[in-house]
Tab-separated table of C-alpha atoms in Angstrom:
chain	number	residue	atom	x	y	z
A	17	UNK	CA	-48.373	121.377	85.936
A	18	UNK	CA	-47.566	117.967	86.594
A	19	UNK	CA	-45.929	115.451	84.201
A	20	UNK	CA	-46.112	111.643	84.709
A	21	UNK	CA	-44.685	108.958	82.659
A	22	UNK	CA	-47.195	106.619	80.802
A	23	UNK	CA	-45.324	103.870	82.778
A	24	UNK	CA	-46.362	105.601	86.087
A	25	UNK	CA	-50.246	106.164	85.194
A	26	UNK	CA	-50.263	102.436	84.468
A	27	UNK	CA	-48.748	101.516	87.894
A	28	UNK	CA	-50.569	104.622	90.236
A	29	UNK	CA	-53.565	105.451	88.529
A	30	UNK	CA	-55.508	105.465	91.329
A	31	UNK	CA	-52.664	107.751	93.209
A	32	UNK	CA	-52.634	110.409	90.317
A	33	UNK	CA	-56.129	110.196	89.813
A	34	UNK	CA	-56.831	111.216	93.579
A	35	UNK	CA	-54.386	114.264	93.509
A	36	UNK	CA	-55.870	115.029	90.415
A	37	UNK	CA	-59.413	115.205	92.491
A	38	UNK	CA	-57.536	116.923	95.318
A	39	UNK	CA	-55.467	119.543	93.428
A	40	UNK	CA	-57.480	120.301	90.222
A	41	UNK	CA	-53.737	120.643	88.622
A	42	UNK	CA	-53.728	118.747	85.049
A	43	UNK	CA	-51.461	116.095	84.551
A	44	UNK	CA	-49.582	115.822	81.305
A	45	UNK	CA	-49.130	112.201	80.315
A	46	UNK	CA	-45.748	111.829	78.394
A	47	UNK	CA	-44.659	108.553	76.264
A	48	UNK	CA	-40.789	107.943	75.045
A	49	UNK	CA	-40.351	111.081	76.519
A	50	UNK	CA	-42.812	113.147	74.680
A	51	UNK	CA	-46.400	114.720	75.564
A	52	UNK	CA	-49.191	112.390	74.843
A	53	UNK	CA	-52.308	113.469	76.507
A	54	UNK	CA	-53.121	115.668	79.731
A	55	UNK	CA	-55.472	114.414	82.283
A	56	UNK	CA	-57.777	116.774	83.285
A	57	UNK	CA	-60.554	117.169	86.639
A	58	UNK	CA	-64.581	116.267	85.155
A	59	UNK	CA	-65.657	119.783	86.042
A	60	UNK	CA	-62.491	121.644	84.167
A	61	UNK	CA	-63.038	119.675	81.224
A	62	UNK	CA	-66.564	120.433	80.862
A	63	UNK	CA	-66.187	124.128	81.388
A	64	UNK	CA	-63.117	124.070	78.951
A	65	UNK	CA	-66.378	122.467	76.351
A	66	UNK	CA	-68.749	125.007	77.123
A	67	UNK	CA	-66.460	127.784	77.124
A	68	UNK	CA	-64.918	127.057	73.426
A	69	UNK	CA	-68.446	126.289	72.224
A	70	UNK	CA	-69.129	130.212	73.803
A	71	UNK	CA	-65.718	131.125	71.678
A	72	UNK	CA	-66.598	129.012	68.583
A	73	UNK	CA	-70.336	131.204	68.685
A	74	UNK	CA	-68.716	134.486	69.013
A	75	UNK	CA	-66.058	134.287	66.118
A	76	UNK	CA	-69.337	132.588	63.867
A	77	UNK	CA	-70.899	136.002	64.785
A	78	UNK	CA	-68.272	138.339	64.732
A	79	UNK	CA	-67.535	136.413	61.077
A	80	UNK	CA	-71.518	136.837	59.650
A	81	UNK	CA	-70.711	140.710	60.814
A	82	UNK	CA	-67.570	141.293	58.363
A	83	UNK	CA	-69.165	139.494	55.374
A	84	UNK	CA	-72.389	141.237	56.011
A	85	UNK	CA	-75.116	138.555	56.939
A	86	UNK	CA	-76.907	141.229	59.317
A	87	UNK	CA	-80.359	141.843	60.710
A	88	UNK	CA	-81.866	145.039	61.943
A	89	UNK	CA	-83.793	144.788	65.065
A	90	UNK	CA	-86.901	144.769	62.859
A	91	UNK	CA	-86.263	142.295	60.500
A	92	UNK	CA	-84.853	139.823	63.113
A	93	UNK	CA	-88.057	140.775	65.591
A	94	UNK	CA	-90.253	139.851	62.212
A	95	UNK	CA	-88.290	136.797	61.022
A	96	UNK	CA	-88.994	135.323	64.941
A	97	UNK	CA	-92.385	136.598	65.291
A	98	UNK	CA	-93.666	132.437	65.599
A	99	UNK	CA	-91.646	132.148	68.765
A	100	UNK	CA	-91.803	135.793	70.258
A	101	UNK	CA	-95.884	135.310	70.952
């Protein structure tokens, strides 16, 4: 990964922003000498979104599971019988 001063995004931010395009590599952003933000590519960010809301979905599920808020196949098929015609 790359690492760029907060001085140096100021002064080439057109420069790192077009190797970000280039490379897709994420740029970590440091200030005083420590990590302040990472600039990311439009299209990783987005999947990084949708993926975590896929993750976030799963562990609510995999939760309702271990503390027993379950359905059968009939009772979910008959709770959604509006939508299912």
């Amino acid at each position: 990964m790359k690492t760029e001063l907060v001085t140096t995004l100021k002064r080439e931010a057109t420069k790192i922003l077009a190797e970000l395009h280039d490379t897709k590599e994420p740029v970590l952003i440091t200030e005083h000498g420590l990590p302040s933000a990472y600039l990311v590519d439009v299209e990783d960010y987005e999947f990084m979104v949708d993926r975590m809301k896929l993750l976030e979905g799963i562990a609510r599920g995999e939760k309702d599971i271990l503390e027993g808020r379950v359905l059968t196949h009939a009772q979910a098929k008959d709770k959604l019988k509006k939508w299912l015609k």
